[in-house]
Amino acid sequence: MKADSNLEKVLNEGHFAVTVELGPPRGTDISVIEKKAGFLRGMADAVNITDCQTAVVRMSSIATAAILARMGIEPVMQMTCRDRNRIAMQSDIMGASALGIKNMLSISGDHQSFGSQKNAKKVFDLDSIQLIGMVKRLRDEKKMLGDGDLIQGDVPMFIGAAANPFAPPEEFRALHLKKKIDAGADFIQTQGIFNIEKFREWMETVRDMGLDKRCSILAGLIPLKSAGMAKYLTDNVPGINIPDSVIKRINGVPKERAAEEGIAIICESIEQLRDIKGIAGVHIMAIEWEHKIAEIAERAKLLPRPLV
Amino acid sequence: MIKAKRKPLDEIFNMVKDYSRILCVGCGACTSVCLAGGQRETEILTQELSECFSQKGQRVEFSVFVTERQCNAEYLADIEDMVKEHDCIISTACGVGVQYLAEKYESKPVFPALNTMFIGLDRDIAFFEERCRTCGNCKLGYTGGICPVTCCAKSLLNGPCSGTNADGSCEVSRDVPCAWNKIYERLKAQNRLENILPIQPPMDWIDKGPASFIQSGYEKRYRK
């Protein structure tokens, strides 16, 4: 065991893992976190805490993750490379570990020009692959970057990375995934997958490279709330590939039934993803829809979650 | 070369509005080439500033001189006598020229008329594109001659982020190509994909305050 986190144990024992997402509040109100976390309790093996997603200032992922850990719900602390240099990152990772956080996800982070602080100075001292390598070094060798000063204590961190199979350059994406695994990623969460057939083909490439044997791949899913959302995701979110058949389905129902159809679609997707060799679980990104996770998990037969 | 663009007129006027004998010093190097600080642009600036002063009922004397290069002491010496006759200097050089003037003529207020933008190429007449961040650790050898530090919005060294749009543009703008998409395409065409497969370690950013260096072969000249 690398971190002895619940997520790691669930994956190690061969269960089909479930992770979900929780966005921290734009302020200090803990009750917002507690309420969202309440919807997610028992529904997933770990809960990703986003790190100022879309570059909008929110409560830190570390603090929110620590609050979840205190509630007995296991967090996956997301950490972007946008806002911290290697000094702050190592410091924050050690701090997170001391606060009982055992999973993290290394990502580049949305560019600052998207968010509420457009004129901020970006950092990107490390990229997400270098960040993975740095955490692995802290965990496995107890060494900091640079001269390799030894740290005191342990950094048991289960290391995650993101993958976006369908963003250009598409042919490079599996090779890029390999770099992340070479750097030390233990698990992967992908961009939202809608085109299961295309994803099946990509996984074939991934399996041919033996990557599924070297880390746990969780397929990302986004429940559609409306036809408008499907269009927005297609037009604006890189790597989101929604087949016409899915668009037709969500367009084909009355507006008030679109959300229900969206849930039906995601449940069917989960069913299909379960059968793809090399898929170790799903990562459900229900953006500001935490209260619908129970219904999705129930209908997709993801419950009860294993006790490990 | 260095590319610069002029500051808004009112910003420049605000800096010099309390002076009455103003020397405008252009630069014959980069800022001339990028059409921001040569003879013509410096003269236009003084005319526009004169109008600003006239509107306030003030009469101001302007002189214009364009140095060969403002980043070299030899050329700055050309204006020594003129400097004495003026009570402030406006420079239409890059930030380096402004600072060297201010260092050389320490008692004179020196004001920048330009914003220094970047090191870039001429895409067309008066149309420039940034290409180098002077990171001091050039990566172009393994990235197919496309700079990931400058041309990737996140300066990523190991491949693209998840933000490449379907048309190959960057998440920050549809007008900006994803540098890593281009790097991949070019290396693939040159059969050099193996160049970007190894993991690039964290960068030595060489960010230790103002840098200086002596060109290789000239060390003897400065040995104490």
Coordinates of C-alpha atoms in Angstrom, one line a residue:
Chain A
M1 CA 0.0 0.0 0.0
K2 CA 1.3 3.4 -0.9
A3 CA -1.1 5.6 1.0
D4 CA -3.6 3.2 2.6
S5 CA -6.5 5.4 1.4
N6 CA -9.9 4.0 1.0
L7 CA -9.7 4.6 -2.8
E8 CA -6.5 2.7 -3.0
K9 CA -7.9 -0.2 -1.0
V10 CA -11.1 -0.3 -3.1
L11 CA -9.1 -0.4 -6.3
N12 CA -6.5 -2.9 -4.9
E13 CA -9.3 -5.3 -3.9
G14 CA -10.6 -5.2 -7.5
H15 CA -13.9 -3.4 -6.8
F16 CA -15.3 -1.1 -9.5
A17 CA -14.4 2.3 -7.9
V18 CA -16.6 5.4 -7.7
T19 CA -15.4 8.9 -7.2
V20 CA -17.5 12.1 -7.4
E21 CA -16.8 15.8 -7.2
L22 CA -17.4 18.6 -4.8
G23 CA -16.8 22.2 -5.5
P24 CA -15.8 24.4 -2.5
P25 CA -17.9 27.5 -1.7
R26 CA -17.0 31.0 -2.8
G27 CA -16.6 32.0 0.8
T28 CA -16.1 30.6 4.3
D29 CA -19.5 29.0 4.9
I30 CA -18.7 25.4 6.1
S31 CA -22.4 24.5 6.1
V32 CA -22.3 24.6 2.3
I33 CA -19.6 22.0 2.3
E34 CA -21.3 19.9 5.0
K35 CA -24.6 20.0 3.0
K36 CA -23.0 18.9 -0.3
A37 CA -20.8 16.3 1.5
G38 CA -24.0 14.9 3.2
F39 CA -25.4 14.1 -0.3
L40 CA -22.2 12.2 -1.1
R41 CA -21.7 10.2 2.1
G42 CA -21.7 6.5 1.3
M43 CA -22.2 7.1 -2.5
A44 CA -18.5 7.1 -3.5
D45 CA -15.1 5.8 -2.4
A46 CA -13.6 9.2 -2.5
V47 CA -14.7 12.8 -3.3
N48 CA -12.6 15.1 -5.5
I49 CA -12.3 18.6 -4.2
T50 CA -11.7 21.0 -7.0
D51 CA -8.9 23.6 -6.8
C52 CA -10.4 27.0 -7.8
Q53 CA -11.9 25.4 -10.9
T54 CA -12.3 27.7 -14.0
A55 CA -9.9 30.0 -12.1
V56 CA -12.6 31.4 -9.9
V57 CA -11.5 32.1 -6.3
R58 CA -13.0 29.6 -3.9
M59 CA -12.2 28.1 -0.5
S60 CA -8.9 26.2 -0.9
S61 CA -9.1 22.5 -1.9
I62 CA -6.8 21.7 1.1
A63 CA -9.1 23.3 3.6
T64 CA -12.2 21.8 2.1
A65 CA -10.6 18.4 1.8
A66 CA -9.5 18.5 5.4
I67 CA -13.1 19.4 6.4
L68 CA -14.4 16.4 4.5
A69 CA -11.7 14.1 6.1
R70 CA -12.9 15.4 9.5
M71 CA -16.4 14.4 8.6
G72 CA -15.2 10.9 7.8
I73 CA -15.6 11.3 4.0
E74 CA -12.4 10.6 2.0
P75 CA -11.3 13.4 -0.2
V76 CA -9.1 13.6 -3.3
M77 CA -7.4 16.9 -3.1
Q78 CA -7.0 18.4 -6.5
M79 CA -3.9 20.6 -7.0
T80 CA -3.3 22.8 -10.0
C81 CA 0.0 24.1 -11.2
R82 CA -1.5 27.5 -11.9
D83 CA -1.2 29.1 -8.5
R84 CA 1.7 27.6 -6.6
N85 CA 5.5 27.2 -7.2
R86 CA 7.4 24.1 -6.1
I87 CA 8.0 25.6 -2.7
A88 CA 4.3 26.2 -2.0
M89 CA 3.4 22.8 -3.5
Q90 CA 5.7 20.8 -1.4
S91 CA 4.7 22.7 1.7
D92 CA 1.0 22.3 0.9
I93 CA 1.3 18.6 0.2
M94 CA 3.1 18.0 3.5
G95 CA 0.4 20.1 5.2
A96 CA -2.4 18.2 3.4
S97 CA -0.8 14.9 4.5
A98 CA -0.6 16.1 8.1
L99 CA -4.3 17.0 7.9
G100 CA -5.2 13.4 6.9
I101 CA -5.5 13.8 3.2
K102 CA -4.4 10.6 1.4
N103 CA -5.3 11.2 -2.3
M104 CA -4.5 14.0 -4.6
L105 CA -5.0 14.7 -8.3
S106 CA -2.3 16.6 -10.2
I107 CA -3.6 18.9 -12.9
S108 CA -2.4 21.9 -14.9
G109 CA -5.5 24.0 -14.0
D110 CA -7.7 26.2 -16.1
H111 CA -6.0 29.3 -17.3
Q112 CA -6.4 32.4 -15.2
S113 CA -8.0 34.3 -18.1
F114 CA -11.2 32.2 -17.6
G115 CA -11.9 33.2 -14.1
S116 CA -12.5 36.1 -11.8
Q117 CA -8.9 37.2 -11.6
K118 CA -8.0 37.6 -15.2
N119 CA -4.9 39.8 -14.6
A120 CA -3.3 37.4 -12.1
K121 CA 0.2 36.3 -12.7
K122 CA 0.3 32.6 -13.5
V123 CA 2.8 30.3 -11.9
F124 CA 3.2 27.0 -13.8
D125 CA 6.6 26.5 -12.2
L126 CA 6.1 22.8 -12.6
D127 CA 3.7 21.1 -15.0
S128 CA 1.3 18.4 -13.9
I129 CA 3.8 15.6 -14.8
Q130 CA 6.6 17.2 -12.8
L131 CA 4.2 17.6 -9.9
I132 CA 3.4 13.9 -10.0
G133 CA 7.1 13.1 -9.9
M134 CA 7.6 15.5 -7.0
V135 CA 4.9 13.9 -4.9
K136 CA 6.2 10.4 -5.6
R137 CA 9.6 11.5 -4.5
L138 CA 8.2 13.0 -1.3
R139 CA 6.3 9.7 -0.7
D140 CA 8.7 7.0 -1.8
E141 CA 12.1 8.6 -1.1
K142 CA 11.1 11.2 1.5
K143 CA 13.1 13.7 -0.5
M144 CA 12.4 17.2 -1.5
L145 CA 13.2 18.6 -4.9
G146 CA 16.5 20.2 -5.5
D147 CA 19.3 18.9 -3.3
G148 CA 17.0 16.2 -2.0
D149 CA 16.8 17.3 1.6
L150 CA 15.1 14.6 3.6
I151 CA 11.7 15.3 5.1
Q152 CA 10.6 14.1 8.5
G153 CA 7.6 11.8 8.6
D154 CA 5.7 10.2 5.8
V155 CA 3.7 11.6 2.9
P156 CA 1.3 8.7 2.2
M157 CA -0.4 10.1 -0.9
F158 CA -2.2 8.1 -3.6
I159 CA -1.4 10.0 -6.7
G160 CA -3.9 10.8 -9.4
A161 CA -3.6 12.4 -12.8
A162 CA -6.1 13.5 -15.5
A163 CA -6.4 12.3 -19.1
N164 CA -8.3 13.8 -21.9
P165 CA -8.5 11.1 -24.7
F166 CA -10.3 13.1 -27.3
A167 CA -8.5 16.5 -27.3
P168 CA -5.9 17.2 -30.0
P169 CA -3.3 16.0 -30.6
E170 CA -5.5 12.8 -30.1
E171 CA -2.7 10.4 -31.2
F172 CA -0.4 11.7 -28.5
R173 CA -2.9 11.4 -25.7
A174 CA -2.1 7.8 -24.9
L175 CA 1.6 8.5 -25.0
H176 CA 0.9 11.5 -22.7
L177 CA -0.9 9.2 -20.3
K178 CA 2.1 6.9 -20.3
K179 CA 4.3 9.8 -19.3
K180 CA 2.0 10.5 -16.4
I181 CA 2.2 6.9 -15.3
D182 CA 6.0 6.8 -15.8
A183 CA 6.1 9.9 -13.5
G184 CA 4.2 8.0 -10.8
A185 CA 0.5 8.3 -11.3
D186 CA -1.4 5.6 -9.4
F187 CA -4.8 6.4 -10.8
I188 CA -6.3 8.3 -13.7
Q189 CA -9.5 10.2 -14.0
T190 CA -10.6 11.0 -17.5
Q191 CA -12.4 13.9 -19.1
G192 CA -16.2 13.3 -19.3
I193 CA -16.8 10.5 -21.7
F194 CA -20.0 10.5 -23.8
N195 CA -18.8 8.6 -26.9
I196 CA -18.4 5.1 -25.4
E197 CA -17.5 3.5 -28.7
K198 CA -14.7 5.9 -29.3
F199 CA -13.5 5.5 -25.8
R200 CA -13.5 1.7 -26.2
E201 CA -11.1 2.1 -29.1
W202 CA -8.9 4.4 -27.1
M203 CA -8.8 1.9 -24.2
E204 CA -7.7 -0.7 -26.7
T205 CA -4.6 1.4 -27.4
V206 CA -4.1 2.0 -23.7
R207 CA -4.2 -1.8 -23.1
D208 CA -1.9 -2.5 -25.9
M209 CA 0.6 -0.2 -24.2
G210 CA 0.0 -2.1 -20.9
L211 CA -1.0 1.1 -19.2
D212 CA -4.1 -0.3 -17.5
K213 CA -1.9 -2.8 -15.7
R214 CA 0.3 -0.1 -14.3
C215 CA -2.4 2.2 -12.9
S216 CA -6.2 2.4 -12.2
I217 CA -8.2 4.1 -14.9
L218 CA -11.4 5.7 -13.8
A219 CA -13.7 6.9 -16.7
G220 CA -15.0 10.4 -16.2
L221 CA -18.7 11.1 -16.6
I222 CA -20.8 14.2 -16.6
P223 CA -24.6 14.0 -16.1
L224 CA -26.4 16.1 -18.7
K225 CA -29.0 18.4 -17.1
S226 CA -30.4 19.8 -20.3
A227 CA -30.1 20.0 -24.1
G228 CA -28.5 23.4 -23.5
M229 CA -25.8 21.9 -21.3
A230 CA -25.0 19.3 -24.0
K231 CA -24.5 22.1 -26.5
Y232 CA -22.4 24.1 -24.2
L233 CA -20.1 21.2 -23.3
T234 CA -19.7 20.3 -27.0
D235 CA -18.9 23.9 -28.0
N236 CA -16.8 25.0 -25.1
V237 CA -15.2 22.2 -23.3
P238 CA -12.1 20.6 -25.0
G239 CA -12.2 16.9 -25.5
I240 CA -16.0 16.5 -24.9
N241 CA -17.3 14.5 -27.7
I242 CA -21.1 13.9 -27.5
P243 CA -22.4 11.6 -30.2
D244 CA -25.5 12.8 -32.2
S245 CA -27.5 9.9 -30.8
V246 CA -27.1 11.3 -27.3
I247 CA -27.9 14.9 -28.4
K248 CA -31.0 13.6 -30.1
R249 CA -32.1 11.8 -27.0
I250 CA -31.7 14.8 -24.7
N251 CA -33.3 17.1 -27.4
G252 CA -36.1 14.6 -27.9
V253 CA -37.7 14.9 -24.4
P254 CA -39.6 17.9 -23.0
K255 CA -37.4 20.4 -21.1
E256 CA -38.7 19.3 -17.7
R257 CA -37.8 15.7 -18.4
A258 CA -34.3 16.5 -19.8
A259 CA -32.6 16.0 -16.4
E260 CA -34.2 12.6 -16.0
E261 CA -33.0 11.6 -19.5
G262 CA -29.5 12.8 -18.6
I263 CA -29.5 10.5 -15.6
A264 CA -30.8 7.6 -17.7
I265 CA -27.9 8.3 -20.2
I266 CA -25.2 8.4 -17.6
C267 CA -26.5 5.2 -16.0
E268 CA -26.4 3.4 -19.3
S269 CA -22.9 4.7 -19.9
I270 CA -21.7 3.4 -16.6
E271 CA -23.2 0.0 -17.5
Q272 CA -21.2 0.0 -20.8
L273 CA -18.0 1.3 -19.2
R274 CA -18.1 -1.6 -16.6
D275 CA -17.6 -4.0 -19.5
I276 CA -14.5 -2.3 -21.0
K277 CA -11.4 -4.1 -20.0
G278 CA -9.0 -2.0 -18.1
I279 CA -11.6 0.4 -16.6
A280 CA -11.3 0.3 -12.9
G281 CA -14.1 2.6 -12.0
V282 CA -16.0 5.8 -12.8
H283 CA -15.5 9.5 -11.8
I284 CA -18.8 11.3 -11.8
M285 CA -18.5 15.1 -12.2
A286 CA -22.0 16.3 -11.4
I287 CA -21.3 20.0 -11.5
E288 CA -23.4 21.6 -8.7
W289 CA -25.6 18.6 -8.8
E290 CA -24.3 16.8 -5.7
H291 CA -27.9 16.1 -4.6
K292 CA -28.5 13.9 -7.7
I293 CA -25.5 11.6 -7.0
A294 CA -27.5 9.2 -4.8
E295 CA -30.1 8.7 -7.5
I296 CA -27.4 8.1 -10.1
A297 CA -25.4 5.7 -7.9
E298 CA -28.6 3.8 -7.0
R299 CA -29.9 3.5 -10.6
A300 CA -26.4 2.6 -11.9
K301 CA -26.2 -0.2 -9.3
L302 CA -23.1 1.3 -7.8
L303 CA -24.4 0.8 -4.2
P304 CA -23.6 -0.1 -1.6
R305 CA -20.0 1.0 -1.7
P306 CA -17.6 -1.6 -0.5
L307 CA -16.3 -1.4 3.1
V308 CA -12.5 -2.1 2.9
Chain B
M1 CA 13.9 41.7 -31.8
I2 CA 12.3 43.5 -28.9
K3 CA 8.8 44.8 -29.6
A4 CA 7.2 47.8 -27.9
K5 CA 4.1 49.9 -28.3
R6 CA 3.4 53.4 -27.3
K7 CA 1.7 54.2 -24.0
P8 CA -1.5 56.2 -24.1
L9 CA -0.8 59.9 -24.7
D10 CA -2.5 61.1 -21.4
E11 CA -0.3 58.7 -19.4
I12 CA 2.9 60.2 -21.0
F13 CA 1.6 63.7 -20.6
N14 CA 0.8 63.1 -16.9
M15 CA 4.4 62.1 -16.3
V16 CA 5.9 65.2 -17.9
K17 CA 3.3 67.9 -17.4
D18 CA 5.3 69.9 -14.9
Y19 CA 8.4 70.2 -17.1
S20 CA 9.1 72.9 -19.7
R21 CA 12.2 71.8 -21.6
I22 CA 11.8 68.2 -22.7
L23 CA 14.3 66.0 -24.5
C24 CA 12.7 63.1 -26.4
V25 CA 15.3 60.4 -27.1
G26 CA 14.4 57.8 -29.7
C27 CA 16.3 54.6 -30.4
G28 CA 17.6 53.5 -33.7
A29 CA 17.5 49.8 -32.9
C30 CA 14.5 47.6 -32.0
T31 CA 11.9 50.2 -31.3
S32 CA 12.7 51.9 -34.6
V33 CA 12.2 48.6 -36.3
C34 CA 8.9 47.9 -34.6
L35 CA 7.7 51.4 -35.6
A36 CA 7.3 52.7 -32.0
G37 CA 10.4 54.7 -31.1
G38 CA 12.3 55.8 -34.3
Q39 CA 12.7 59.3 -35.7
R40 CA 9.2 59.5 -37.1
E41 CA 7.4 58.2 -34.0
T42 CA 9.4 60.3 -31.6
E43 CA 8.6 63.5 -33.6
I44 CA 4.9 62.6 -33.7
L45 CA 5.0 62.1 -30.0
T46 CA 6.4 65.6 -29.4
Q47 CA 3.8 67.1 -31.6
E48 CA 1.0 65.4 -29.8
L49 CA 2.5 66.4 -26.4
S50 CA 2.9 70.0 -27.6
E51 CA -0.9 70.1 -28.3
C52 CA -1.6 68.8 -24.8
F53 CA 0.5 71.6 -23.3
S54 CA -1.1 74.2 -25.6
Q55 CA -4.5 73.2 -24.5
K56 CA -3.4 73.9 -20.9
G57 CA -2.0 77.2 -22.1
Q58 CA 1.6 76.1 -21.5
R59 CA 4.5 76.6 -23.8
V60 CA 7.1 73.8 -23.8
E61 CA 10.3 73.4 -25.6
F62 CA 10.9 70.0 -27.2
S63 CA 14.1 68.5 -28.7
V64 CA 14.3 65.2 -30.5
F65 CA 17.3 63.0 -30.9
V66 CA 17.5 59.5 -32.0
T67 CA 20.4 57.5 -30.7
E68 CA 21.9 54.6 -32.6
R69 CA 21.1 52.4 -29.6
Q70 CA 20.1 53.3 -26.1
C71 CA 21.4 50.1 -24.6
N72 CA 25.1 51.1 -25.2
A73 CA 27.0 53.8 -23.3
E74 CA 29.0 54.9 -26.3
Y75 CA 25.8 56.1 -28.1
L76 CA 24.3 57.6 -24.9
A77 CA 27.3 59.9 -24.8
D78 CA 26.1 61.5 -28.0
I79 CA 23.4 63.4 -26.1
E80 CA 25.4 64.6 -23.1
D81 CA 25.3 68.3 -24.1
M82 CA 21.6 68.2 -25.0
V83 CA 20.7 66.6 -21.7
K84 CA 22.2 69.5 -19.8
E85 CA 19.9 71.9 -21.6
H86 CA 16.7 70.0 -20.7
D87 CA 14.9 69.4 -17.5
C88 CA 13.6 65.9 -18.2
I89 CA 14.0 63.1 -20.8
I90 CA 11.3 61.0 -22.5
S91 CA 12.7 57.8 -24.0
T92 CA 11.1 55.9 -26.8
A93 CA 13.4 53.0 -26.3
C94 CA 12.6 49.7 -24.6
G95 CA 12.8 49.4 -20.9
V96 CA 16.5 48.7 -21.1
G97 CA 17.1 52.0 -22.9
V98 CA 15.0 54.0 -20.4
Q99 CA 17.0 52.4 -17.5
Y100 CA 20.4 53.0 -19.1
L101 CA 19.6 56.6 -19.8
A102 CA 18.4 57.1 -16.2
E103 CA 21.6 55.4 -15.0
K104 CA 23.9 57.5 -17.2
Y105 CA 22.2 60.8 -16.4
E106 CA 21.4 60.2 -12.8
S107 CA 20.2 63.7 -11.9
K108 CA 17.6 63.9 -14.8
P109 CA 14.1 62.5 -14.5
V110 CA 13.7 59.9 -17.4
F111 CA 10.2 58.8 -18.4
P112 CA 9.2 55.9 -20.6
A113 CA 6.9 56.6 -23.6
L114 CA 6.6 52.9 -24.5
N115 CA 5.5 49.7 -23.0
T116 CA 8.0 47.0 -23.8
M117 CA 6.0 44.0 -24.9
F118 CA 8.1 41.0 -25.9
I119 CA 10.8 39.5 -28.0
G120 CA 9.1 38.5 -31.2
L121 CA 9.0 38.2 -35.0
D122 CA 7.5 40.4 -37.7
R123 CA 4.5 38.5 -39.0
D124 CA 3.9 41.4 -41.4
I125 CA 4.3 45.1 -41.4
A126 CA 3.6 46.4 -37.9
F127 CA 2.2 43.0 -36.9
F128 CA 4.3 41.2 -34.3
E129 CA 4.2 37.8 -32.5
E130 CA 5.9 36.8 -29.3
R131 CA 8.4 34.0 -29.6
C132 CA 10.9 34.1 -26.8
R133 CA 10.6 34.6 -23.0
T134 CA 14.4 34.6 -22.5
C135 CA 14.1 31.7 -20.0
G136 CA 17.8 31.1 -20.4
N137 CA 17.3 27.3 -20.9
C138 CA 16.3 26.8 -24.5
K139 CA 14.1 23.8 -25.2
L140 CA 13.6 24.3 -28.9
G141 CA 15.9 21.4 -29.8
Y142 CA 13.4 18.8 -28.6
T143 CA 10.2 20.7 -29.4
G144 CA 10.5 21.0 -33.1
G145 CA 11.5 24.7 -33.0
I146 CA 8.3 25.7 -31.2
C147 CA 8.8 27.3 -27.8
P148 CA 6.6 25.6 -25.1
V149 CA 7.7 28.2 -22.5
T150 CA 6.5 31.1 -24.7
C151 CA 3.8 29.6 -27.0
C152 CA 2.0 27.4 -24.5
A153 CA -0.2 29.5 -22.3
K154 CA 0.9 27.4 -19.3
S155 CA 4.5 27.0 -20.3
L156 CA 4.2 23.2 -20.0
L157 CA 7.2 21.1 -20.8
N158 CA 5.8 17.6 -21.0
G159 CA 2.9 17.9 -23.4
P160 CA -0.5 19.6 -23.8
C161 CA -2.9 20.3 -21.0
S162 CA -6.5 19.1 -21.4
G163 CA -7.5 22.4 -22.9
T164 CA -6.8 21.9 -26.6
N165 CA -9.9 22.8 -28.6
A166 CA -11.1 20.4 -31.4
D167 CA -9.8 22.9 -34.0
G168 CA -6.3 22.7 -32.5
S169 CA -6.6 26.1 -30.7
C170 CA -5.6 26.9 -27.2
E171 CA -8.2 27.1 -24.4
V172 CA -7.3 30.8 -23.9
S173 CA -8.4 31.8 -27.4
R174 CA -9.6 30.3 -30.7
D175 CA -7.0 32.7 -32.3
V176 CA -4.1 31.1 -30.6
P177 CA -2.9 27.7 -31.7
C178 CA -2.1 25.1 -29.0
A179 CA 1.7 25.0 -29.0
W180 CA 1.8 21.3 -28.1
N181 CA -0.5 20.4 -30.9
K182 CA 1.8 22.1 -33.3
I183 CA 4.9 20.5 -31.6
Y184 CA 3.3 17.1 -32.0
E185 CA 2.4 17.6 -35.6
R186 CA 5.8 19.0 -36.6
L187 CA 7.8 16.3 -34.8
K188 CA 5.5 13.6 -36.2
A189 CA 6.1 15.0 -39.7
Q190 CA 9.9 14.9 -39.1
N191 CA 9.7 11.4 -37.6
R192 CA 11.0 12.7 -34.3
L193 CA 8.2 11.9 -31.8
E194 CA 10.7 10.2 -29.5
N195 CA 12.0 13.7 -28.7
I196 CA 8.9 14.4 -26.5
L197 CA 8.5 11.0 -24.9
P198 CA 11.0 11.3 -22.0
I199 CA 9.9 13.2 -19.0
Q200 CA 11.4 16.7 -18.8
P201 CA 12.4 17.4 -15.2
P202 CA 11.4 20.7 -13.5
M203 CA 12.9 23.7 -15.2
D204 CA 15.8 25.7 -13.8
W205 CA 14.1 29.0 -14.2
I206 CA 17.2 31.1 -13.5
D207 CA 15.1 33.6 -11.8
K208 CA 17.6 35.2 -9.4
G209 CA 17.2 38.9 -9.9
P210 CA 18.8 40.9 -12.7
A211 CA 21.1 38.6 -14.6
S212 CA 24.4 39.4 -16.3
F213 CA 26.9 37.3 -18.3
I214 CA 30.1 37.6 -20.3
Q215 CA 30.1 36.2 -23.8
S216 CA 32.2 33.1 -24.1
G217 CA 35.7 34.0 -25.2
Y218 CA 35.6 37.5 -23.6
E219 CA 36.2 36.4 -20.0
K220 CA 39.8 37.6 -19.9
R221 CA 38.7 41.2 -20.5
Y222 CA 36.8 41.3 -17.2
R223 CA 39.1 39.1 -15.0
K224 CA 40.3 41.1 -12.1

